[in-house]
PDB file of C-alpha atoms in Angstrom:
ATOM      1  CA  MET A 164      -0.588  -4.708 -20.647  1.00  0.00           C
ATOM      2  CA  LEU A 165      -4.256  -5.548 -21.121  1.00  0.00           C
ATOM      3  CA  ILE A 166      -6.951  -2.879 -21.366  1.00  0.00           C
ATOM      4  CA  ASN A 167     -10.440  -4.338 -21.288  1.00  0.00           C
ATOM      5  CA  GLY A 168      -8.967  -7.647 -22.398  1.00  0.00           C
ATOM      6  CA  MET A 169      -7.037  -6.240 -25.364  1.00  0.00           C
ATOM      7  CA  LYS A 170      -3.267  -5.858 -25.736  1.00  0.00           C
ATOM      8  CA  LEU A 171      -3.059  -2.067 -25.744  1.00  0.00           C
ATOM      9  CA  ASP A 172      -0.937   0.536 -23.997  1.00  0.00           C
ATOM     10  CA  SER A 173      -3.239   3.595 -24.169  1.00  0.00           C
ATOM     11  CA  ILE A 174      -6.737   4.600 -23.084  1.00  0.00           C
ATOM     12  CA  SER A 175      -9.241   7.165 -24.272  1.00  0.00           C
ATOM     13  CA  ALA A 176      -8.645  10.783 -23.283  1.00  0.00           C
ATOM     14  CA  TYR A 177     -12.278  10.734 -22.128  1.00  0.00           C
ATOM     15  CA  ASP A 178     -11.618   8.097 -19.478  1.00  0.00           C
ATOM     16  CA  ARG A 179     -12.515   9.432 -16.034  1.00  0.00           C
ATOM     17  CA  GLY A 180      -9.463   7.792 -14.514  1.00  0.00           C
ATOM     18  CA  LEU A 181      -7.390  10.285 -16.491  1.00  0.00           C
ATOM     19  CA  ALA A 182      -9.724  13.261 -16.132  1.00  0.00           C
ATOM     20  CA  TYR A 183     -10.508  12.966 -12.417  1.00  0.00           C
ATOM     21  CA  GLY A 184      -8.465  10.132 -10.927  1.00  0.00           C
ATOM     22  CA  ASP A 185     -11.856   8.407 -10.753  1.00  0.00           C
ATOM     23  CA  GLY A 186     -10.845   4.865  -9.926  1.00  0.00           C
ATOM     24  CA  HIS A 187      -8.690   2.638  -7.778  1.00  0.00           C
ATOM     25  CA  PHE A 188      -5.933   0.036  -8.028  1.00  0.00           C
ATOM     26  CA  THR A 189      -3.978  -2.696  -6.325  1.00  0.00           C
ATOM     27  CA  THR A 190      -0.354  -3.736  -6.756  1.00  0.00           C
ATOM     28  CA  MET A 191       0.591  -7.395  -6.385  1.00  0.00           C
ATOM     29  CA  ALA A 192       3.705  -9.534  -6.188  1.00  0.00           C
ATOM     30  CA  VAL A 193       3.996 -12.368  -8.707  1.00  0.00           C
ATOM     31  CA  ARG A 194       6.204 -15.329  -7.951  1.00  0.00           C
ATOM     32  CA  ASP A 195       6.609 -18.576  -9.899  1.00  0.00           C
ATOM     33  CA  GLY A 196       3.682 -17.751 -12.143  1.00  0.00           C
ATOM     34  CA  ARG A 197       1.124 -16.923  -9.461  1.00  0.00           C
ATOM     35  CA  VAL A 198      -0.123 -13.765  -7.804  1.00  0.00           C
ATOM     36  CA  LEU A 199       0.574 -13.826  -4.091  1.00  0.00           C
ATOM     37  CA  GLN A 200      -2.441 -13.117  -1.869  1.00  0.00           C
ATOM     38  CA  TRP A 201      -4.803 -12.816  -4.831  1.00  0.00           C
ATOM     39  CA  PRO A 202      -7.987 -13.375  -2.734  1.00  0.00           C
ATOM     40  CA  ALA A 203      -7.037 -10.425  -0.505  1.00  0.00           C
ATOM     41  CA  HIS A 204      -6.302  -8.215  -3.510  1.00  0.00           C
ATOM     42  CA  LEU A 205      -9.581  -9.179  -5.168  1.00  0.00           C
ATOM     43  CA  ALA A 206     -11.450  -8.369  -1.951  1.00  0.00           C
ATOM     44  CA  ARG A 207      -9.697  -4.966  -1.849  1.00  0.00           C
ATOM     45  CA  LEU A 208     -10.778  -4.230  -5.428  1.00  0.00           C
ATOM     46  CA  GLN A 209     -14.355  -5.267  -4.712  1.00  0.00           C
ATOM     47  CA  GLN A 210     -14.528  -3.197  -1.536  1.00  0.00           C
ATOM     48  CA  ALA A 211     -13.142  -0.094  -3.257  1.00  0.00           C
ATOM     49  CA  ASN A 212     -15.452  -0.600  -6.218  1.00  0.00           C
ATOM     50  CA  ASN A 213     -18.430  -0.718  -3.889  1.00  0.00           C
ATOM     51  CA  ARG A 214     -17.401   2.350  -1.871  1.00  0.00           C
ATOM     52  CA  LEU A 215     -16.715   4.417  -4.989  1.00  0.00           C
ATOM     53  CA  GLY A 216     -19.873   3.228  -6.723  1.00  0.00           C
ATOM     54  CA  LEU A 217     -18.247   1.959  -9.912  1.00  0.00           C
ATOM     55  CA  VAL A 218     -20.135  -0.456 -12.178  1.00  0.00           C
ATOM     56  CA  GLU A 219     -18.975  -3.942 -11.233  1.00  0.00           C
ATOM     57  CA  PRO A 220     -16.728  -5.581 -13.803  1.00  0.00           C
ATOM     58  CA  ASP A 221     -16.887  -9.291 -14.523  1.00  0.00           C
ATOM     59  CA  TRP A 222     -14.775 -10.393 -11.543  1.00  0.00           C
ATOM     60  CA  ASP A 223     -14.291 -13.921 -12.897  1.00  0.00           C
ATOM     61  CA  LEU A 224     -13.027 -12.528 -16.188  1.00  0.00           C
ATOM     62  CA  LEU A 225     -10.700 -10.149 -14.351  1.00  0.00           C
ATOM     63  CA  ALA A 226      -9.291 -13.008 -12.278  1.00  0.00           C
ATOM     64  CA  GLN A 227      -8.753 -15.061 -15.444  1.00  0.00           C
ATOM     65  CA  GLU A 228      -6.925 -12.196 -17.154  1.00  0.00           C
ATOM     66  CA  VAL A 229      -4.696 -11.636 -14.117  1.00  0.00           C
ATOM     67  CA  GLU A 230      -3.901 -15.337 -13.927  1.00  0.00           C
ATOM     68  CA  GLU A 231      -3.008 -15.502 -17.618  1.00  0.00           C
ATOM     69  CA  MET A 232      -0.808 -12.408 -17.369  1.00  0.00           C
ATOM     70  CA  ALA A 233       1.075 -13.826 -14.378  1.00  0.00           C
ATOM     71  CA  ALA A 234       1.568 -17.297 -15.815  1.00  0.00           C
ATOM     72  CA  ASN A 235       5.202 -18.214 -16.581  1.00  0.00           C
ATOM     73  CA  GLN A 236       6.505 -15.082 -14.807  1.00  0.00           C
ATOM     74  CA  PRO A 237       9.267 -16.060 -12.330  1.00  0.00           C
ATOM     75  CA  GLN A 238       9.012 -12.775 -10.406  1.00  0.00           C
ATOM     76  CA  CYS A 239       7.432  -9.446 -11.261  1.00  0.00           C
ATOM     77  CA  VAL A 240       4.849  -6.884 -10.202  1.00  0.00           C
ATOM     78  CA  ALA A 241       1.245  -7.043 -11.417  1.00  0.00           C
ATOM     79  CA  LYS A 242      -1.075  -4.070 -11.179  1.00  0.00           C
ATOM     80  CA  VAL A 243      -4.828  -3.864 -11.661  1.00  0.00           C
ATOM     81  CA  ILE A 244      -6.446  -0.470 -12.250  1.00  0.00           C
ATOM     82  CA  LEU A 245     -10.209   0.005 -12.410  1.00  0.00           C
ATOM     83  CA  THR A 246     -11.678   3.343 -13.538  1.00  0.00           C
ATOM     84  CA  ARG A 247     -15.258   4.524 -13.866  1.00  0.00           C
ATOM     85  CA  GLY A 248     -14.728   4.500 -17.622  1.00  0.00           C
ATOM     86  CA  GLU A 249     -16.080   7.040 -20.104  1.00  0.00           C
ATOM     87  CA  GLY A 250     -19.228   9.121 -19.762  1.00  0.00           C
ATOM     88  CA  GLY A 251     -20.998  11.397 -17.364  1.00  0.00           C
ATOM     89  CA  ARG A 252     -20.905  15.150 -17.315  1.00  0.00           C
ATOM     90  CA  GLY A 253     -18.219  16.949 -15.339  1.00  0.00           C
ATOM     91  CA  TYR A 254     -17.978  15.434 -11.895  1.00  0.00           C
ATOM     92  CA  ASP A 255     -21.231  13.514 -12.427  1.00  0.00           C
ATOM     93  CA  GLY A 256     -20.250   9.997 -13.438  1.00  0.00           C
ATOM     94  CA  SER A 257     -23.738   8.505 -13.307  1.00  0.00           C
ATOM     95  CA  GLY A 258     -23.803   7.998 -17.072  1.00  0.00           C
ATOM     96  CA  CYS A 259     -20.864   5.587 -17.068  1.00  0.00           C
ATOM     97  CA  GLN A 260     -21.909   2.087 -18.051  1.00  0.00           C
ATOM     98  CA  HIS A 261     -18.626   0.175 -18.340  1.00  0.00           C
ATOM     99  CA  THR A 262     -15.717   0.096 -15.906  1.00  0.00           C
ATOM    100  CA  THR A 263     -12.301   0.275 -17.553  1.00  0.00           C
ATOM    101  CA  ARG A 264      -9.978  -2.494 -16.395  1.00  0.00           C
ATOM    102  CA  ILE A 265      -6.231  -2.247 -16.905  1.00  0.00           C
ATOM    103  CA  ILE A 266      -3.772  -5.015 -16.043  1.00  0.00           C
ATOM    104  CA  SER A 267      -0.030  -4.493 -16.366  1.00  0.00           C
ATOM    105  CA  LEU A 268       3.243  -6.186 -15.456  1.00  0.00           C
ATOM    106  CA  ALA A 269       6.495  -4.530 -14.380  1.00  0.00           C
ATOM    107  CA  PRO A 270       9.908  -5.703 -13.135  1.00  0.00           C
ATOM    108  CA  PHE A 271      10.134  -6.494  -9.436  1.00  0.00           C
ATOM    109  CA  PRO A 272      12.074  -3.839  -7.421  1.00  0.00           C
ATOM    110  CA  THR A 273      15.313  -5.667  -6.645  1.00  0.00           C
ATOM    111  CA  HIS A 274      16.328  -3.215  -3.913  1.00  0.00           C
ATOM    112  CA  TYR A 275      13.584  -4.497  -1.613  1.00  0.00           C
ATOM    113  CA  GLY A 276      15.629  -7.609  -0.848  1.00  0.00           C
ATOM    114  CA  LYS A 277      18.494  -5.428   0.361  1.00  0.00           C
ATOM    115  CA  TRP A 278      16.096  -3.317   2.411  1.00  0.00           C
ATOM    116  CA  GLN A 279      14.740  -6.434   4.107  1.00  0.00           C
ATOM    117  CA  GLN A 280      18.205  -7.688   5.008  1.00  0.00           C
ATOM    118  CA  GLU A 281      19.914  -4.429   5.964  1.00  0.00           C
ATOM    119  CA  GLY A 282      17.041  -2.145   6.988  1.00  0.00           C
ATOM    120  CA  ILE A 283      16.706   1.486   5.915  1.00  0.00           C
ATOM    121  CA  GLU A 284      17.172   5.007   7.214  1.00  0.00           C
ATOM    122  CA  MET A 285      14.215   7.404   7.165  1.00  0.00           C
ATOM    123  CA  VAL A 286      13.441  11.092   7.571  1.00  0.00           C
ATOM    124  CA  VAL A 287      10.328  12.923   8.708  1.00  0.00           C
ATOM    125  CA  CYS A 288       8.643  14.440   5.664  1.00  0.00           C
ATOM    126  CA  ARG A 289       8.137  18.193   5.797  1.00  0.00           C
ATOM    127  CA  GLN A 290       4.964  17.964   3.735  1.00  0.00           C
ATOM    128  CA  ARG A 291       1.813  16.543   5.303  1.00  0.00           C
ATOM    129  CA  ILE A 292      -1.244  14.803   3.925  1.00  0.00           C
ATOM    130  CA  GLY A 293      -4.811  15.930   4.505  1.00  0.00           C
ATOM    131  CA  ASP A 294      -7.673  14.032   6.102  1.00  0.00           C
ATOM    132  CA  ALA A 295      -9.940  12.344   3.560  1.00  0.00           C
ATOM    133  CA  PRO A 296     -12.433  10.224   5.507  1.00  0.00           C
ATOM    134  CA  MET A 297     -14.559   9.377   2.451  1.00  0.00           C
ATOM    135  CA  LEU A 298     -11.522   7.724   0.831  1.00  0.00           C
ATOM    136  CA  ALA A 299      -9.733   6.519   3.967  1.00  0.00           C
ATOM    137  CA  GLY A 300      -8.123   3.119   3.583  1.00  0.00           C
ATOM    138  CA  LEU A 301      -8.639   2.960  -0.187  1.00  0.00           C
ATOM    139  CA  LYS A 302      -5.934   2.876  -2.827  1.00  0.00           C
ATOM    140  CA  THR A 303      -7.493   5.373  -5.217  1.00  0.00           C
ATOM    141  CA  LEU A 304      -5.922   6.856  -8.332  1.00  0.00           C
ATOM    142  CA  ASN A 305      -5.584  10.178  -6.477  1.00  0.00           C
ATOM    143  CA  ARG A 306      -1.889   9.890  -5.575  1.00  0.00           C
ATOM    144  CA  LEU A 307      -0.729  13.486  -6.035  1.00  0.00           C
ATOM    145  CA  GLU A 308       0.164  13.837  -2.363  1.00  0.00           C
ATOM    146  CA  GLN A 309       2.408  10.780  -2.668  1.00  0.00           C
ATOM    147  CA  VAL A 310       3.952  12.132  -5.876  1.00  0.00           C
ATOM    148  CA  LEU A 311       4.896  15.341  -4.057  1.00  0.00           C
ATOM    149  CA  LEU A 312       6.153  13.414  -1.035  1.00  0.00           C
ATOM    150  CA  LYS A 313       8.304  11.217  -3.276  1.00  0.00           C
ATOM    151  CA  SER A 314       9.727  14.338  -4.902  1.00  0.00           C
ATOM    152  CA  GLU A 315      10.685  15.547  -1.441  1.00  0.00           C
ATOM    153  CA  LEU A 316      12.472  12.262  -0.700  1.00  0.00           C
ATOM    154  CA  VAL A 317      14.399  12.492  -3.972  1.00  0.00           C
ATOM    155  CA  SER A 318      15.422  16.089  -3.278  1.00  0.00           C
ATOM    156  CA  ARG A 319      16.654  15.084   0.189  1.00  0.00           C
ATOM    157  CA  GLY A 320      18.500  12.005  -1.081  1.00  0.00           C
ATOM    158  CA  VAL A 321      16.607   9.465   1.055  1.00  0.00           C
ATOM    159  CA  VAL A 322      14.528   6.390   0.229  1.00  0.00           C
ATOM    160  CA  GLU A 323      11.579   6.676   2.624  1.00  0.00           C
ATOM    161  CA  GLY A 324       9.919   9.111   4.983  1.00  0.00           C
ATOM    162  CA  ILE A 325       7.518   9.289   7.890  1.00  0.00           C
ATOM    163  CA  VAL A 326       4.306  11.050   6.868  1.00  0.00           C
ATOM    164  CA  LEU A 327       2.127  13.015   9.290  1.00  0.00           C
ATOM    165  CA  ASN A 328      -1.394  14.207   8.614  1.00  0.00           C
ATOM    166  CA  SER A 329      -2.421  17.846   8.772  1.00  0.00           C
ATOM    167  CA  ARG A 330      -3.276  17.433  12.480  1.00  0.00           C
ATOM    168  CA  GLY A 331       0.244  16.221  13.270  1.00  0.00           C
ATOM    169  CA  PHE A 332      -0.511  12.530  13.785  1.00  0.00           C
ATOM    170  CA  LEU A 333       1.497   9.631  12.339  1.00  0.00           C
ATOM    171  CA  THR A 334      -0.125   8.175   9.212  1.00  0.00           C
ATOM    172  CA  GLU A 335       2.266   6.017   7.149  1.00  0.00           C
ATOM    173  CA  GLY A 336       5.408   5.998   5.068  1.00  0.00           C
ATOM    174  CA  VAL A 337       5.370   7.522   1.601  1.00  0.00           C
ATOM    175  CA  SER A 338       4.782   4.102   0.021  1.00  0.00           C
ATOM    176  CA  ALA A 339       4.291   1.775   2.984  1.00  0.00           C
ATOM    177  CA  ASN A 340       2.415   1.266   6.232  1.00  0.00           C
ATOM    178  CA  LEU A 341       4.024   1.978   9.579  1.00  0.00           C
ATOM    179  CA  PHE A 342       4.428  -0.074  12.766  1.00  0.00           C
ATOM    180  CA  TRP A 343       6.434   0.498  15.930  1.00  0.00           C
ATOM    181  CA  ARG A 344       7.059  -1.448  19.134  1.00  0.00           C
ATOM    182  CA  ARG A 345       7.495  -0.222  22.678  1.00  0.00           C
ATOM    183  CA  GLY A 346       8.060  -2.988  25.211  1.00  0.00           C
ATOM    184  CA  LYS A 347       5.661  -5.844  24.474  1.00  0.00           C
ATOM    185  CA  THR A 348       3.123  -3.670  22.644  1.00  0.00           C
ATOM    186  CA  VAL A 349       2.983  -2.887  18.917  1.00  0.00           C
ATOM    187  CA  PHE A 350       1.348   0.240  17.536  1.00  0.00           C
ATOM    188  CA  THR A 351       0.132   1.235  14.073  1.00  0.00           C
ATOM    189  CA  PRO A 352      -1.639   4.438  12.979  1.00  0.00           C
ATOM    190  CA  ASP A 353      -5.418   4.658  12.897  1.00  0.00           C
ATOM    191  CA  LEU A 354      -6.356   5.123   9.223  1.00  0.00           C
ATOM    192  CA  ALA A 355      -9.996   6.087   9.750  1.00  0.00           C
ATOM    193  CA  ARG A 356      -9.355   9.596   8.369  1.00  0.00           C
ATOM    194  CA  GLY A 357      -6.716   8.890   5.746  1.00  0.00           C
ATOM    195  CA  GLY A 358      -3.963   6.607   4.502  1.00  0.00           C
ATOM    196  CA  VAL A 359      -3.947   3.264   2.715  1.00  0.00           C
ATOM    197  CA  ASP A 360      -5.012   0.119   4.542  1.00  0.00           C
ATOM    198  CA  GLY A 361      -2.443  -2.161   2.913  1.00  0.00           C
ATOM    199  CA  ILE A 362      -2.748  -5.891   2.301  1.00  0.00           C
ATOM    200  CA  MET A 363       0.548  -6.551   4.093  1.00  0.00           C
ATOM    201  CA  ARG A 364      -0.560  -4.313   6.963  1.00  0.00           C
ATOM    202  CA  ARG A 365      -3.587  -6.525   7.465  1.00  0.00           C
ATOM    203  CA  GLN A 366      -1.480  -9.673   7.227  1.00  0.00           C
ATOM    204  CA  VAL A 367       1.010  -8.423   9.820  1.00  0.00           C
ATOM    205  CA  MET A 368      -1.842  -7.448  12.129  1.00  0.00           C
ATOM    206  CA  ALA A 369      -3.237 -10.982  11.815  1.00  0.00           C
ATOM    207  CA  MET A 370       0.186 -12.501  12.511  1.00  0.00           C
ATOM    208  CA  LEU A 371       0.622 -10.386  15.634  1.00  0.00           C
ATOM    209  CA  LYS A 372      -2.710 -11.688  16.880  1.00  0.00           C
ATOM    210  CA  GLN A 373      -1.616 -15.269  16.202  1.00  0.00           C
ATOM    211  CA  MET A 374       1.580 -14.559  18.144  1.00  0.00           C
ATOM    212  CA  SER A 375      -0.449 -13.193  21.092  1.00  0.00           C
ATOM    213  CA  ILE A 376       1.284  -9.823  20.790  1.00  0.00           C
ATOM    214  CA  GLU A 377      -0.769  -6.811  21.812  1.00  0.00           C
ATOM    215  CA  LEU A 378      -1.511  -4.421  18.959  1.00  0.00           C
ATOM    216  CA  ARG A 379      -2.960  -0.953  19.374  1.00  0.00           C
ATOM    217  CA  VAL A 380      -4.370   1.084  16.485  1.00  0.00           C
ATOM    218  CA  VAL A 381      -3.832   4.670  17.562  1.00  0.00           C
ATOM    219  CA  GLU A 382      -3.765   8.332  16.686  1.00  0.00           C
ATOM    220  CA  ALA A 383      -0.255   9.135  17.839  1.00  0.00           C
ATOM    221  CA  PRO A 384       2.099  12.114  17.513  1.00  0.00           C
ATOM    222  CA  LEU A 385       5.579  11.909  16.022  1.00  0.00           C
ATOM    223  CA  GLU A 386       7.092  11.788  19.513  1.00  0.00           C
ATOM    224  CA  SER A 387       5.718   8.254  19.888  1.00  0.00           C
ATOM    225  CA  LEU A 388       8.466   7.059  17.547  1.00  0.00           C
ATOM    226  CA  TRP A 389      11.160   8.619  19.721  1.00  0.00           C
ATOM    227  CA  GLN A 390       9.957   6.391  22.566  1.00  0.00           C
ATOM    228  CA  ALA A 391       9.859   3.240  20.418  1.00  0.00           C
ATOM    229  CA  GLU A 392      12.358   0.402  20.596  1.00  0.00           C
ATOM    230  CA  GLU A 393      11.698  -0.816  17.080  1.00  0.00           C
ATOM    231  CA  VAL A 394      10.093   0.538  13.893  1.00  0.00           C
ATOM    232  CA  TRP A 395       9.263  -1.188  10.612  1.00  0.00           C
ATOM    233  CA  LEU A 396       7.421  -0.647   7.335  1.00  0.00           C
ATOM    234  CA  THR A 397       5.206  -2.967   5.314  1.00  0.00           C
ATOM    235  CA  ASN A 398       3.725  -3.228   1.871  1.00  0.00           C
ATOM    236  CA  THR A 399       2.871  -6.043  -0.505  1.00  0.00           C
ATOM    237  CA  LEU A 400       6.132  -5.858  -2.436  1.00  0.00           C
ATOM    238  CA  MET A 401       8.648  -5.040   0.303  1.00  0.00           C
ATOM    239  CA  GLY A 402       7.085  -7.326   2.914  1.00  0.00           C
ATOM    240  CA  VAL A 403       8.490  -6.277   6.297  1.00  0.00           C
ATOM    241  CA  VAL A 404      11.410  -3.813   6.281  1.00  0.00           C
ATOM    242  CA  PRO A 405      13.165  -2.837   9.546  1.00  0.00           C
ATOM    243  CA  VAL A 406      13.906   0.851  10.106  1.00  0.00           C
ATOM    244  CA  ASN A 407      17.459   1.394  11.369  1.00  0.00           C
ATOM    245  CA  GLY A 408      16.953   5.025  12.209  1.00  0.00           C
ATOM    246  CA  ILE A 409      14.830   8.134  11.714  1.00  0.00           C
ATOM    247  CA  GLU A 410      17.048  11.192  11.413  1.00  0.00           C
ATOM    248  CA  ASP A 411      18.963  11.331  14.747  1.00  0.00           C
ATOM    249  CA  ILE A 412      17.169   8.387  16.406  1.00  0.00           C
ATOM    250  CA  ASP A 413      18.565   4.849  16.038  1.00  0.00           C
ATOM    251  CA  TYR A 414      16.722   1.549  16.385  1.00  0.00           C
ATOM    252  CA  PRO A 415      19.385  -1.163  16.802  1.00  0.00           C
ATOM    253  CA  ALA A 416      17.081  -4.034  17.853  1.00  0.00           C
ATOM    254  CA  ALA A 417      14.967  -5.309  14.954  1.00  0.00           C
ATOM    255  CA  VAL A 418      13.758  -8.231  17.042  1.00  0.00           C
ATOM    256  CA  LEU A 419      10.069  -8.536  16.227  1.00  0.00           C
ATOM    257  CA  SER A 420      10.356  -7.401  12.627  1.00  0.00           C
ATOM    258  CA  ARG A 421      12.845 -10.237  12.004  1.00  0.00           C
ATOM    259  CA  ARG A 422      10.397 -12.721  13.513  1.00  0.00           C
ATOM    260  CA  LEU A 423       7.674 -11.393  11.244  1.00  0.00           C
ATOM    261  CA  GLN A 424       9.943 -11.753   8.205  1.00  0.00           C
ATOM    262  CA  GLU A 425      10.539 -15.394   9.102  1.00  0.00           C
ATOM    263  CA  ARG A 426       6.810 -16.068   9.426  1.00  0.00           C
ATOM    264  CA  LEU A 427       6.134 -14.395   6.074  1.00  0.00           C
ATOM    265  CA  VAL A 428       8.634 -16.671   4.337  1.00  0.00           C
ATOM    266  CA  ILE A 429       6.961 -19.712   5.901  1.00  0.00           C
ATOM    267  CA  GLU A 430       3.459 -18.569   4.930  1.00  0.00           C
ATOM    268  CA  VAL A 431       4.446 -17.761   1.344  1.00  0.00           C
TER     269      VAL A 431
END
């Protein structure tokens, strides 16, 4: 782990990332010593930094540190966290002069390979997430809703769940973005009011366009999944994972999701 370029594993108790979740992050796959899709992850960090109004770090230095951390790693997970740093008074962070940058490595989740090959079963989460239009699309440090949702999955003995917002519309999985297909049309939730606009989500959307497959970004109720022929999840680490079933509904034909998996392997 590097914190502001130093090999440390702790930060100040005054850091606003700890006090208020005042920051953002991105999680990246590392393979054969390089970070996959680094330009897209850097763009995500820069966009979030701008929207949250954090002092800009030295982006070239950050890229160098990430590259050095990933070097010689056959496969792992890299994570970059940026916080507003120390300073300010209460919620007012205007006195912060230096953004805290944290880079860490972790083992790659080996179960994702099995998920890709065999698909997964899902449930509909009982808990719902609220609208947060000011933060919509961003991967901020405010993940308490996801922590509670994950606790629900653990208590129910399942690996993933469909998450609705407080208005009853489909939003995402607990840790992944959501797609479904009906006929020749693919759908994915509109994230204008909440949810994370994932790197893999964007990549899959671009691939669908290249494949001349119609994609609709929609506000849709849960019942839309009962009418679907195919459902899948995406995130940077898991890639594309077919959903075999959601509670009592089965999806036996993972046709398009398998095609997307094949294209991802080629592009990587």
